[in-house]
Amino acid sequence: MDLGSILTNPKYHDLFSIIKGFRNGMVYGARIRFPHALVMQFLFGSGTLEQKIQRIIEATVQHSKNLAFFVTIYKTLMVLQRRIKGREDSADSFIAGLIGGYMVFGEDNNINQQINMYLLSRVTFGLAKMCVKKKLIPQPPHAFPIFAAVVWGIVMWQFRYERDVLQGSLQASMQFLYNDSEVFSNLGNWLWRNR
C-alpha cells in the first residue's frame, strides 16, 4: 500500500486531518506572527539586533505552537465526540473550543492576550450580527458609526486616565501617536525623527 492510498483511505481520514491541522496551525501562526513581530520589534523594540531577532523568533514560535496545539486539541475532541455519540451536535464545537481555549490560550502572556483580544472583537461583532440575522433585535440605525465612536471614546479615556489597564503594545502605539507628538525642540525631532 503506497502513501497516497493510505492518505486517502477513509479509515485514517480523522487521524490525518488532525495531523494536517497541527501543520496548518504551525504555518498560519508563523505567517501571522512573524511579520507582526518583525515590524513591532524594529519600530518600537529596544535592545540589540540580536535581542530583537530573538524576540521575533520567540513570538513566532509561541504563536505557531499555540495555534498548532489548539487545532490538534479541537479536532481531536470533535472526532472523539462524534465517535462516542455517532453524530455531531452544535454544542460539540463549543465544548471542544472551550477545552482547547482553556488548555492553550488560558496562560496569561502577551501572545495569548493579543490572540484572545483579536477573537473577542470578532466574536462580539459576530454575535451582534447574529442577533440581527436571527431577528432577535432589529438592525439599529447608524450602528457602525456609534460602535466606532464608543470604542474610540473608551480607549482614549483609558489611555489618558487608566493607561495601565491597556495591553502593552497598544500603550506603545498610543504613546507614539499621542504623547510623543507633544515632544519636540527643533525641526529634526519635530518632523524627521521622533525624539
Short mmCIF file of N, CA and C in Angstrom, two decimals:
data_model
loop_
_atom_site.label_atom_id
_atom_site.label_comp_id
_atom_site.label_asym_id
_atom_site.label_seq_id
_atom_site.Cartn_x
_atom_site.Cartn_y
_atom_site.Cartn_z
N MET A 1 0.86 -1.18 0.00
CA MET A 1 0.00 0.00 0.00
C MET A 1 0.90 1.24 0.00
N ASP A 2 0.69 2.14 -0.97
CA ASP A 2 1.51 3.35 -1.05
C ASP A 2 0.94 4.46 -0.17
N LEU A 3 1.72 5.50 0.04
CA LEU A 3 1.34 6.60 0.94
C LEU A 3 0.07 7.30 0.47
N GLY A 4 -0.06 7.48 -0.84
CA GLY A 4 -1.25 8.13 -1.39
C GLY A 4 -2.52 7.39 -1.05
N SER A 5 -2.50 6.08 -1.16
CA SER A 5 -3.70 5.32 -0.85
C SER A 5 -3.98 5.28 0.65
N ILE A 6 -2.93 5.35 1.47
CA ILE A 6 -3.13 5.43 2.92
C ILE A 6 -3.76 6.78 3.29
N LEU A 7 -3.24 7.86 2.68
CA LEU A 7 -3.77 9.20 2.97
C LEU A 7 -5.23 9.34 2.58
N THR A 8 -5.62 8.71 1.51
CA THR A 8 -7.00 8.85 1.03
C THR A 8 -7.94 7.77 1.56
N ASN A 9 -7.44 6.87 2.36
CA ASN A 9 -8.26 5.82 2.95
C ASN A 9 -9.16 6.44 4.03
N PRO A 10 -10.49 6.33 3.90
CA PRO A 10 -11.40 6.93 4.88
C PRO A 10 -11.15 6.46 6.31
N LYS A 11 -10.59 5.27 6.45
CA LYS A 11 -10.31 4.72 7.78
C LYS A 11 -9.34 5.62 8.57
N TYR A 12 -8.42 6.28 7.86
CA TYR A 12 -7.39 7.11 8.50
C TYR A 12 -7.65 8.61 8.37
N HIS A 13 -8.78 8.96 7.78
CA HIS A 13 -9.04 10.38 7.50
C HIS A 13 -8.96 11.26 8.75
N ASP A 14 -9.60 10.85 9.81
CA ASP A 14 -9.61 11.68 11.03
C ASP A 14 -8.20 11.91 11.56
N LEU A 15 -7.41 10.87 11.61
CA LEU A 15 -6.04 11.00 12.10
C LEU A 15 -5.22 11.95 11.23
N PHE A 16 -5.29 11.76 9.91
CA PHE A 16 -4.51 12.64 9.03
C PHE A 16 -5.04 14.07 9.02
N SER A 17 -6.33 14.22 9.25
CA SER A 17 -6.92 15.56 9.36
C SER A 17 -6.38 16.29 10.59
N ILE A 18 -6.23 15.57 11.69
CA ILE A 18 -5.68 16.15 12.91
C ILE A 18 -4.22 16.54 12.70
N ILE A 19 -3.46 15.65 12.08
CA ILE A 19 -2.04 15.94 11.82
C ILE A 19 -1.89 17.14 10.90
N LYS A 20 -2.71 17.19 9.84
CA LYS A 20 -2.63 18.34 8.93
C LYS A 20 -3.08 19.62 9.64
N GLY A 21 -4.04 19.50 10.53
CA GLY A 21 -4.46 20.66 11.32
C GLY A 21 -3.32 21.22 12.16
N PHE A 22 -2.54 20.31 12.76
CA PHE A 22 -1.36 20.72 13.52
C PHE A 22 -0.40 21.47 12.61
N ARG A 23 -0.13 20.90 11.45
CA ARG A 23 0.77 21.53 10.47
C ARG A 23 0.25 22.90 10.05
N ASN A 24 -1.05 22.99 9.75
CA ASN A 24 -1.61 24.26 9.31
C ASN A 24 -1.56 25.31 10.43
N GLY A 25 -1.73 24.88 11.68
CA GLY A 25 -1.60 25.80 12.80
C GLY A 25 -0.20 26.37 12.90
N MET A 26 0.80 25.52 12.71
CA MET A 26 2.20 25.99 12.74
C MET A 26 2.45 26.99 11.61
N VAL A 27 2.02 26.66 10.41
CA VAL A 27 2.26 27.52 9.25
C VAL A 27 1.52 28.85 9.40
N TYR A 28 0.24 28.79 9.75
CA TYR A 28 -0.55 30.01 9.86
C TYR A 28 -0.03 30.91 10.98
N GLY A 29 0.33 30.31 12.10
CA GLY A 29 0.90 31.08 13.21
C GLY A 29 2.15 31.83 12.80
N ALA A 30 3.02 31.15 12.04
CA ALA A 30 4.25 31.80 11.57
C ALA A 30 3.93 32.91 10.56
N ARG A 31 2.99 32.65 9.66
CA ARG A 31 2.62 33.66 8.66
C ARG A 31 2.07 34.93 9.30
N ILE A 32 1.31 34.75 10.35
CA ILE A 32 0.68 35.90 11.01
C ILE A 32 1.66 36.60 11.95
N ARG A 33 2.34 35.84 12.81
CA ARG A 33 3.15 36.45 13.86
C ARG A 33 4.47 37.00 13.37
N PHE A 34 5.16 36.31 12.46
CA PHE A 34 6.50 36.75 12.05
C PHE A 34 6.49 38.18 11.51
N PRO A 35 5.64 38.52 10.52
CA PRO A 35 5.67 39.91 10.03
C PRO A 35 5.27 40.92 11.11
N HIS A 36 4.30 40.56 11.94
CA HIS A 36 3.87 41.45 13.01
C HIS A 36 5.01 41.69 14.00
N ALA A 37 5.66 40.61 14.45
CA ALA A 37 6.76 40.74 15.41
C ALA A 37 7.93 41.49 14.80
N LEU A 38 8.20 41.25 13.54
CA LEU A 38 9.29 41.94 12.84
C LEU A 38 9.06 43.45 12.84
N VAL A 39 7.88 43.85 12.42
CA VAL A 39 7.55 45.28 12.36
C VAL A 39 7.57 45.90 13.75
N MET A 40 6.93 45.24 14.72
CA MET A 40 6.85 45.81 16.07
C MET A 40 8.23 45.93 16.71
N GLN A 41 9.08 44.94 16.52
CA GLN A 41 10.42 44.99 17.11
C GLN A 41 11.26 46.11 16.49
N PHE A 42 11.18 46.27 15.17
CA PHE A 42 12.02 47.27 14.55
C PHE A 42 11.44 48.67 14.63
N LEU A 43 10.15 48.80 14.86
CA LEU A 43 9.57 50.13 15.06
C LEU A 43 9.63 50.55 16.53
N PHE A 44 9.30 49.64 17.43
CA PHE A 44 9.14 50.02 18.84
C PHE A 44 10.06 49.27 19.80
N GLY A 45 10.69 48.20 19.36
CA GLY A 45 11.51 47.39 20.26
C GLY A 45 12.81 48.06 20.64
N SER A 46 13.31 47.69 21.78
CA SER A 46 14.60 48.21 22.23
C SER A 46 15.57 47.04 22.31
N GLY A 47 16.84 47.35 22.44
CA GLY A 47 17.85 46.31 22.57
C GLY A 47 18.67 46.17 21.30
N THR A 48 19.56 45.21 21.36
CA THR A 48 20.46 44.98 20.23
C THR A 48 19.72 44.26 19.11
N LEU A 49 20.33 44.21 17.94
CA LEU A 49 19.76 43.49 16.82
C LEU A 49 19.54 42.02 17.19
N GLU A 50 20.51 41.44 17.87
CA GLU A 50 20.40 40.04 18.29
C GLU A 50 19.20 39.84 19.23
N GLN A 51 18.98 40.75 20.17
CA GLN A 51 17.85 40.65 21.09
C GLN A 51 16.53 40.78 20.35
N LYS A 52 16.47 41.69 19.39
CA LYS A 52 15.24 41.86 18.61
C LYS A 52 14.93 40.61 17.81
N ILE A 53 15.94 40.05 17.17
CA ILE A 53 15.75 38.83 16.39
C ILE A 53 15.29 37.69 17.29
N GLN A 54 15.87 37.58 18.47
CA GLN A 54 15.48 36.54 19.43
C GLN A 54 14.01 36.70 19.82
N ARG A 55 13.57 37.93 20.10
CA ARG A 55 12.17 38.16 20.47
C ARG A 55 11.23 37.85 19.31
N ILE A 56 11.64 38.16 18.09
CA ILE A 56 10.82 37.85 16.90
C ILE A 56 10.65 36.34 16.79
N ILE A 57 11.75 35.60 16.94
CA ILE A 57 11.70 34.14 16.84
C ILE A 57 10.84 33.55 17.95
N GLU A 58 11.03 34.03 19.18
CA GLU A 58 10.26 33.51 20.32
C GLU A 58 8.76 33.73 20.12
N ALA A 59 8.39 34.94 19.70
CA ALA A 59 6.96 35.25 19.49
C ALA A 59 6.38 34.40 18.36
N THR A 60 7.15 34.23 17.29
CA THR A 60 6.67 33.43 16.16
C THR A 60 6.49 31.97 16.55
N VAL A 61 7.46 31.42 17.27
CA VAL A 61 7.36 30.02 17.70
C VAL A 61 6.19 29.84 18.65
N GLN A 62 6.03 30.75 19.61
CA GLN A 62 4.93 30.61 20.57
C GLN A 62 3.57 30.68 19.87
N HIS A 63 3.39 31.64 18.98
CA HIS A 63 2.12 31.78 18.26
C HIS A 63 1.84 30.52 17.44
N SER A 64 2.86 30.04 16.73
CA SER A 64 2.70 28.85 15.89
C SER A 64 2.36 27.62 16.72
N LYS A 65 3.10 27.42 17.81
CA LYS A 65 2.84 26.27 18.68
C LYS A 65 1.44 26.33 19.27
N ASN A 66 1.05 27.51 19.72
CA ASN A 66 -0.28 27.64 20.33
C ASN A 66 -1.38 27.30 19.34
N LEU A 67 -1.29 27.84 18.13
CA LEU A 67 -2.32 27.52 17.14
C LEU A 67 -2.30 26.04 16.78
N ALA A 68 -1.10 25.48 16.61
CA ALA A 68 -0.99 24.07 16.25
C ALA A 68 -1.59 23.18 17.34
N PHE A 69 -1.28 23.46 18.61
CA PHE A 69 -1.81 22.64 19.70
C PHE A 69 -3.32 22.84 19.86
N PHE A 70 -3.78 24.08 19.67
CA PHE A 70 -5.23 24.31 19.77
C PHE A 70 -5.96 23.53 18.68
N VAL A 71 -5.50 23.64 17.44
CA VAL A 71 -6.15 22.92 16.34
C VAL A 71 -6.16 21.41 16.63
N THR A 72 -5.05 20.90 17.13
CA THR A 72 -4.95 19.47 17.43
C THR A 72 -5.95 19.06 18.51
N ILE A 73 -6.01 19.82 19.59
CA ILE A 73 -6.95 19.52 20.67
C ILE A 73 -8.39 19.63 20.18
N TYR A 74 -8.69 20.72 19.47
CA TYR A 74 -10.04 20.96 18.97
C TYR A 74 -10.49 19.81 18.05
N LYS A 75 -9.68 19.50 17.05
CA LYS A 75 -10.05 18.47 16.08
C LYS A 75 -10.15 17.09 16.74
N THR A 76 -9.26 16.80 17.69
CA THR A 76 -9.30 15.53 18.40
C THR A 76 -10.59 15.41 19.20
N LEU A 77 -10.95 16.47 19.91
CA LEU A 77 -12.19 16.44 20.71
C LEU A 77 -13.43 16.33 19.83
N MET A 78 -13.40 16.98 18.65
CA MET A 78 -14.53 16.87 17.73
C MET A 78 -14.68 15.42 17.25
N VAL A 79 -13.56 14.79 16.90
CA VAL A 79 -13.60 13.39 16.45
C VAL A 79 -14.10 12.49 17.58
N LEU A 80 -13.57 12.67 18.80
CA LEU A 80 -13.99 11.84 19.92
C LEU A 80 -15.48 11.97 20.21
N GLN A 81 -15.98 13.20 20.23
CA GLN A 81 -17.40 13.41 20.49
C GLN A 81 -18.27 12.75 19.41
N ARG A 82 -17.85 12.91 18.16
CA ARG A 82 -18.60 12.31 17.05
C ARG A 82 -18.59 10.79 17.14
N ARG A 83 -17.45 10.22 17.48
CA ARG A 83 -17.36 8.76 17.56
C ARG A 83 -18.15 8.21 18.76
N ILE A 84 -18.13 8.92 19.87
CA ILE A 84 -18.86 8.46 21.06
C ILE A 84 -20.37 8.50 20.82
N LYS A 85 -20.86 9.59 20.22
CA LYS A 85 -22.31 9.76 20.04
C LYS A 85 -22.81 9.27 18.68
N GLY A 86 -21.90 9.10 17.74
CA GLY A 86 -22.32 8.68 16.41
C GLY A 86 -22.83 9.82 15.55
N ARG A 87 -22.69 11.03 16.02
CA ARG A 87 -23.14 12.22 15.28
C ARG A 87 -22.46 13.45 15.87
N GLU A 88 -22.59 14.56 15.17
CA GLU A 88 -22.08 15.83 15.68
C GLU A 88 -23.25 16.73 16.06
N ASP A 89 -23.19 17.29 17.24
CA ASP A 89 -24.19 18.26 17.70
C ASP A 89 -23.58 19.66 17.68
N SER A 90 -24.43 20.68 17.64
CA SER A 90 -23.91 22.05 17.54
C SER A 90 -23.09 22.45 18.77
N ALA A 91 -23.37 21.85 19.92
CA ALA A 91 -22.61 22.18 21.13
C ALA A 91 -21.20 21.60 21.12
N ASP A 92 -20.96 20.61 20.26
CA ASP A 92 -19.66 19.93 20.24
C ASP A 92 -18.51 20.90 19.94
N SER A 93 -18.71 21.78 18.98
CA SER A 93 -17.63 22.72 18.63
C SER A 93 -17.38 23.70 19.78
N PHE A 94 -18.46 24.10 20.47
CA PHE A 94 -18.30 24.98 21.63
C PHE A 94 -17.50 24.28 22.73
N ILE A 95 -17.85 23.02 23.01
CA ILE A 95 -17.15 22.27 24.06
C ILE A 95 -15.68 22.08 23.69
N ALA A 96 -15.42 21.68 22.46
CA ALA A 96 -14.03 21.47 22.01
C ALA A 96 -13.25 22.79 22.06
N GLY A 97 -13.88 23.87 21.64
CA GLY A 97 -13.22 25.17 21.68
C GLY A 97 -12.98 25.64 23.11
N LEU A 98 -13.94 25.40 23.97
CA LEU A 98 -13.83 25.77 25.38
C LEU A 98 -12.64 25.06 26.03
N ILE A 99 -12.54 23.77 25.84
CA ILE A 99 -11.46 22.99 26.44
C ILE A 99 -10.12 23.38 25.82
N GLY A 100 -10.06 23.45 24.50
CA GLY A 100 -8.82 23.83 23.83
C GLY A 100 -8.38 25.24 24.19
N GLY A 101 -9.35 26.15 24.27
CA GLY A 101 -9.03 27.53 24.64
C GLY A 101 -8.45 27.62 26.04
N TYR A 102 -9.04 26.89 26.96
CA TYR A 102 -8.54 26.89 28.33
C TYR A 102 -7.13 26.31 28.38
N MET A 103 -6.93 25.19 27.71
CA MET A 103 -5.64 24.49 27.78
C MET A 103 -4.52 25.27 27.08
N VAL A 104 -4.81 25.88 25.96
CA VAL A 104 -3.76 26.51 25.16
C VAL A 104 -3.69 28.02 25.37
N PHE A 105 -4.82 28.69 25.31
CA PHE A 105 -4.82 30.15 25.36
C PHE A 105 -5.17 30.71 26.73
N GLY A 106 -5.25 29.83 27.76
CA GLY A 106 -5.56 30.27 29.11
C GLY A 106 -4.38 30.83 29.87
N GLU A 107 -3.17 30.62 29.38
CA GLU A 107 -1.99 31.19 30.03
C GLU A 107 -1.91 32.68 29.69
N ASP A 108 -1.76 33.51 30.71
CA ASP A 108 -1.76 34.97 30.52
C ASP A 108 -0.37 35.44 30.10
N ASN A 109 -0.19 35.61 28.80
CA ASN A 109 1.06 36.16 28.26
C ASN A 109 0.71 37.06 27.09
N ASN A 110 1.67 37.81 26.59
CA ASN A 110 1.40 38.81 25.55
C ASN A 110 0.79 38.21 24.29
N ILE A 111 1.31 37.09 23.85
CA ILE A 111 0.80 36.47 22.62
C ILE A 111 -0.65 36.05 22.81
N ASN A 112 -0.94 35.35 23.90
CA ASN A 112 -2.31 34.91 24.15
C ASN A 112 -3.25 36.09 24.38
N GLN A 113 -2.78 37.13 25.03
CA GLN A 113 -3.63 38.33 25.19
C GLN A 113 -4.02 38.88 23.83
N GLN A 114 -3.06 39.01 22.94
CA GLN A 114 -3.36 39.57 21.61
C GLN A 114 -4.32 38.68 20.84
N ILE A 115 -4.08 37.38 20.86
CA ILE A 115 -4.96 36.45 20.13
C ILE A 115 -6.36 36.48 20.72
N ASN A 116 -6.47 36.42 22.04
CA ASN A 116 -7.78 36.41 22.69
C ASN A 116 -8.52 37.73 22.47
N MET A 117 -7.81 38.85 22.51
CA MET A 117 -8.47 40.14 22.26
C MET A 117 -8.93 40.24 20.81
N TYR A 118 -8.10 39.75 19.89
CA TYR A 118 -8.48 39.72 18.48
C TYR A 118 -9.78 38.94 18.31
N LEU A 119 -9.82 37.75 18.91
CA LEU A 119 -11.02 36.92 18.80
C LEU A 119 -12.22 37.55 19.49
N LEU A 120 -12.01 38.15 20.65
CA LEU A 120 -13.12 38.77 21.37
C LEU A 120 -13.78 39.84 20.50
N SER A 121 -12.99 40.65 19.83
CA SER A 121 -13.59 41.69 18.99
C SER A 121 -14.38 41.08 17.85
N ARG A 122 -13.86 40.01 17.23
CA ARG A 122 -14.57 39.36 16.12
C ARG A 122 -15.83 38.65 16.61
N VAL A 123 -15.73 37.99 17.77
CA VAL A 123 -16.87 37.27 18.33
C VAL A 123 -17.97 38.25 18.72
N THR A 124 -17.62 39.34 19.37
CA THR A 124 -18.61 40.33 19.79
C THR A 124 -19.34 40.90 18.58
N PHE A 125 -18.58 41.25 17.57
CA PHE A 125 -19.16 41.78 16.33
C PHE A 125 -20.07 40.72 15.68
N GLY A 126 -19.59 39.47 15.66
CA GLY A 126 -20.37 38.38 15.09
C GLY A 126 -21.65 38.11 15.86
N LEU A 127 -21.59 38.20 17.19
CA LEU A 127 -22.80 37.99 17.99
C LEU A 127 -23.84 39.06 17.71
N ALA A 128 -23.40 40.30 17.56
CA ALA A 128 -24.34 41.38 17.24
C ALA A 128 -24.99 41.13 15.88
N LYS A 129 -24.19 40.75 14.89
CA LYS A 129 -24.74 40.46 13.56
C LYS A 129 -25.67 39.25 13.60
N MET A 130 -25.33 38.25 14.41
CA MET A 130 -26.16 37.05 14.53
C MET A 130 -27.52 37.40 15.12
N CYS A 131 -27.52 38.28 16.11
CA CYS A 131 -28.79 38.70 16.73
C CYS A 131 -29.69 39.40 15.72
N VAL A 132 -29.10 40.21 14.85
CA VAL A 132 -29.88 40.88 13.80
C VAL A 132 -30.35 39.85 12.78
N LYS A 133 -29.44 38.97 12.37
CA LYS A 133 -29.76 37.94 11.36
C LYS A 133 -30.92 37.05 11.82
N LYS A 134 -30.91 36.68 13.10
CA LYS A 134 -31.96 35.80 13.63
C LYS A 134 -33.18 36.59 14.11
N LYS A 135 -33.15 37.88 13.82
CA LYS A 135 -34.27 38.78 14.14
C LYS A 135 -34.58 38.83 15.65
N LEU A 136 -33.52 38.65 16.47
CA LEU A 136 -33.67 38.81 17.91
C LEU A 136 -33.72 40.29 18.28
N ILE A 137 -33.02 41.09 17.48
CA ILE A 137 -33.05 42.54 17.63
C ILE A 137 -33.14 43.15 16.24
N PRO A 138 -33.72 44.35 16.13
CA PRO A 138 -33.74 44.99 14.82
C PRO A 138 -32.37 45.59 14.50
N GLN A 139 -32.11 45.79 13.22
CA GLN A 139 -30.87 46.45 12.80
C GLN A 139 -30.91 47.90 13.29
N PRO A 140 -30.04 48.27 14.23
CA PRO A 140 -30.07 49.64 14.72
C PRO A 140 -29.58 50.60 13.62
N PRO A 141 -30.21 51.75 13.51
CA PRO A 141 -29.73 52.73 12.53
C PRO A 141 -28.37 53.29 12.98
N HIS A 142 -27.50 53.49 12.04
CA HIS A 142 -26.17 54.08 12.31
C HIS A 142 -25.37 53.26 13.32
N ALA A 143 -25.53 51.95 13.30
CA ALA A 143 -24.88 51.09 14.30
C ALA A 143 -23.37 51.18 14.23
N PHE A 144 -22.80 51.13 13.04
CA PHE A 144 -21.34 51.09 12.95
C PHE A 144 -20.70 52.41 13.41
N PRO A 145 -21.20 53.56 12.98
CA PRO A 145 -20.60 54.80 13.50
C PRO A 145 -20.72 54.95 15.02
N ILE A 146 -21.83 54.49 15.58
CA ILE A 146 -22.00 54.55 17.03
C ILE A 146 -21.01 53.60 17.71
N PHE A 147 -20.89 52.39 17.17
CA PHE A 147 -19.93 51.42 17.68
C PHE A 147 -18.52 52.01 17.65
N ALA A 148 -18.12 52.59 16.52
CA ALA A 148 -16.78 53.17 16.38
C ALA A 148 -16.57 54.30 17.39
N ALA A 149 -17.56 55.14 17.53
CA ALA A 149 -17.45 56.27 18.45
C ALA A 149 -17.26 55.79 19.89
N VAL A 150 -18.03 54.80 20.30
CA VAL A 150 -17.94 54.29 21.67
C VAL A 150 -16.58 53.63 21.91
N VAL A 151 -16.13 52.80 20.96
CA VAL A 151 -14.84 52.12 21.11
C VAL A 151 -13.71 53.15 21.24
N TRP A 152 -13.70 54.14 20.34
CA TRP A 152 -12.62 55.14 20.37
C TRP A 152 -12.73 56.06 21.57
N GLY A 153 -13.92 56.38 21.98
CA GLY A 153 -14.08 57.20 23.18
C GLY A 153 -13.54 56.48 24.41
N ILE A 154 -13.87 55.20 24.55
CA ILE A 154 -13.41 54.43 25.70
C ILE A 154 -11.89 54.27 25.69
N VAL A 155 -11.31 53.89 24.54
CA VAL A 155 -9.87 53.65 24.51
C VAL A 155 -9.08 54.93 24.76
N MET A 156 -9.57 56.05 24.27
CA MET A 156 -8.85 57.31 24.50
C MET A 156 -8.93 57.72 25.97
N TRP A 157 -10.08 57.50 26.59
CA TRP A 157 -10.21 57.81 28.01
C TRP A 157 -9.32 56.87 28.82
N GLN A 158 -9.33 55.57 28.49
CA GLN A 158 -8.48 54.63 29.22
C GLN A 158 -7.00 55.00 29.07
N PHE A 159 -6.59 55.35 27.86
CA PHE A 159 -5.18 55.70 27.65
C PHE A 159 -4.80 56.93 28.47
N ARG A 160 -5.69 57.88 28.55
CA ARG A 160 -5.39 59.13 29.25
C ARG A 160 -5.43 58.98 30.77
N TYR A 161 -6.38 58.17 31.28
CA TYR A 161 -6.60 58.14 32.73
C TYR A 161 -6.40 56.78 33.39
N GLU A 162 -6.43 55.71 32.63
CA GLU A 162 -6.25 54.35 33.19
C GLU A 162 -5.34 53.54 32.29
N ARG A 163 -4.25 54.13 31.87
CA ARG A 163 -3.37 53.56 30.86
C ARG A 163 -2.88 52.15 31.20
N ASP A 164 -2.63 51.89 32.46
CA ASP A 164 -2.06 50.60 32.84
C ASP A 164 -2.99 49.42 32.60
N VAL A 165 -4.27 49.65 32.35
CA VAL A 165 -5.19 48.55 32.07
C VAL A 165 -5.14 48.12 30.60
N LEU A 166 -4.50 48.91 29.75
CA LEU A 166 -4.41 48.58 28.33
C LEU A 166 -3.23 47.65 28.07
N GLN A 167 -3.35 46.83 27.06
CA GLN A 167 -2.30 45.90 26.66
C GLN A 167 -1.06 46.67 26.25
N GLY A 168 0.12 46.12 26.52
CA GLY A 168 1.39 46.82 26.33
C GLY A 168 1.63 47.36 24.93
N SER A 169 1.35 46.56 23.90
CA SER A 169 1.62 47.05 22.54
C SER A 169 0.67 48.17 22.16
N LEU A 170 -0.56 48.14 22.67
CA LEU A 170 -1.49 49.24 22.42
C LEU A 170 -1.00 50.50 23.12
N GLN A 171 -0.52 50.36 24.35
CA GLN A 171 0.05 51.51 25.06
C GLN A 171 1.21 52.11 24.26
N ALA A 172 2.10 51.26 23.72
CA ALA A 172 3.25 51.74 22.96
C ALA A 172 2.81 52.49 21.71
N SER A 173 1.83 51.94 21.01
CA SER A 173 1.32 52.60 19.80
C SER A 173 0.71 53.96 20.14
N MET A 174 -0.09 54.00 21.20
CA MET A 174 -0.75 55.24 21.57
C MET A 174 0.24 56.26 22.13
N GLN A 175 1.25 55.78 22.83
CA GLN A 175 2.32 56.67 23.30
C GLN A 175 2.96 57.37 22.11
N PHE A 176 3.29 56.61 21.08
CA PHE A 176 3.93 57.15 19.88
C PHE A 176 3.01 58.18 19.20
N LEU A 177 1.74 57.85 19.07
CA LEU A 177 0.81 58.71 18.34
C LEU A 177 0.45 59.99 19.12
N TYR A 178 0.15 59.86 20.39
CA TYR A 178 -0.45 60.97 21.12
C TYR A 178 0.51 61.69 22.06
N ASN A 179 1.35 60.96 22.79
CA ASN A 179 2.22 61.63 23.75
C ASN A 179 3.54 62.06 23.14
N ASP A 180 4.15 61.20 22.31
CA ASP A 180 5.43 61.57 21.70
C ASP A 180 5.28 62.76 20.76
N SER A 181 4.09 62.97 20.21
CA SER A 181 3.88 64.11 19.32
C SER A 181 3.86 65.44 20.08
N GLU A 182 3.87 65.36 21.40
CA GLU A 182 3.94 66.57 22.23
C GLU A 182 5.38 67.02 22.46
N VAL A 183 6.35 66.18 22.12
CA VAL A 183 7.75 66.44 22.46
C VAL A 183 8.55 66.77 21.21
N PHE A 184 9.05 68.01 21.13
CA PHE A 184 9.93 68.44 20.04
C PHE A 184 10.63 69.72 20.45
N SER A 185 11.83 69.90 19.93
CA SER A 185 12.58 71.11 20.26
C SER A 185 13.25 71.72 19.04
N ASN A 186 13.23 71.01 17.92
CA ASN A 186 13.83 71.55 16.70
C ASN A 186 13.19 70.86 15.50
N LEU A 187 13.55 71.29 14.31
CA LEU A 187 12.98 70.74 13.10
C LEU A 187 13.26 69.24 12.97
N GLY A 188 14.43 68.80 13.39
CA GLY A 188 14.81 67.39 13.30
C GLY A 188 13.89 66.47 14.08
N ASN A 189 13.63 66.81 15.35
CA ASN A 189 12.78 65.91 16.14
C ASN A 189 11.30 66.29 16.07
N TRP A 190 10.99 67.30 15.28
CA TRP A 190 9.59 67.64 15.02
C TRP A 190 9.08 66.90 13.79
N LEU A 191 9.94 66.76 12.78
CA LEU A 191 9.50 66.23 11.50
C LEU A 191 10.13 64.90 11.11
N TRP A 192 11.44 64.76 11.27
CA TRP A 192 12.13 63.59 10.71
C TRP A 192 12.26 62.44 11.67
N ARG A 193 12.55 62.67 12.90
CA ARG A 193 12.67 61.58 13.86
C ARG A 193 11.82 61.91 15.07
N ASN A 194 11.45 60.90 15.80
CA ASN A 194 10.51 61.09 16.91
C ASN A 194 11.14 61.82 18.08
N ARG A 195 12.35 61.47 18.45
CA ARG A 195 12.98 62.11 19.61
C ARG A 195 14.40 62.51 19.30
#
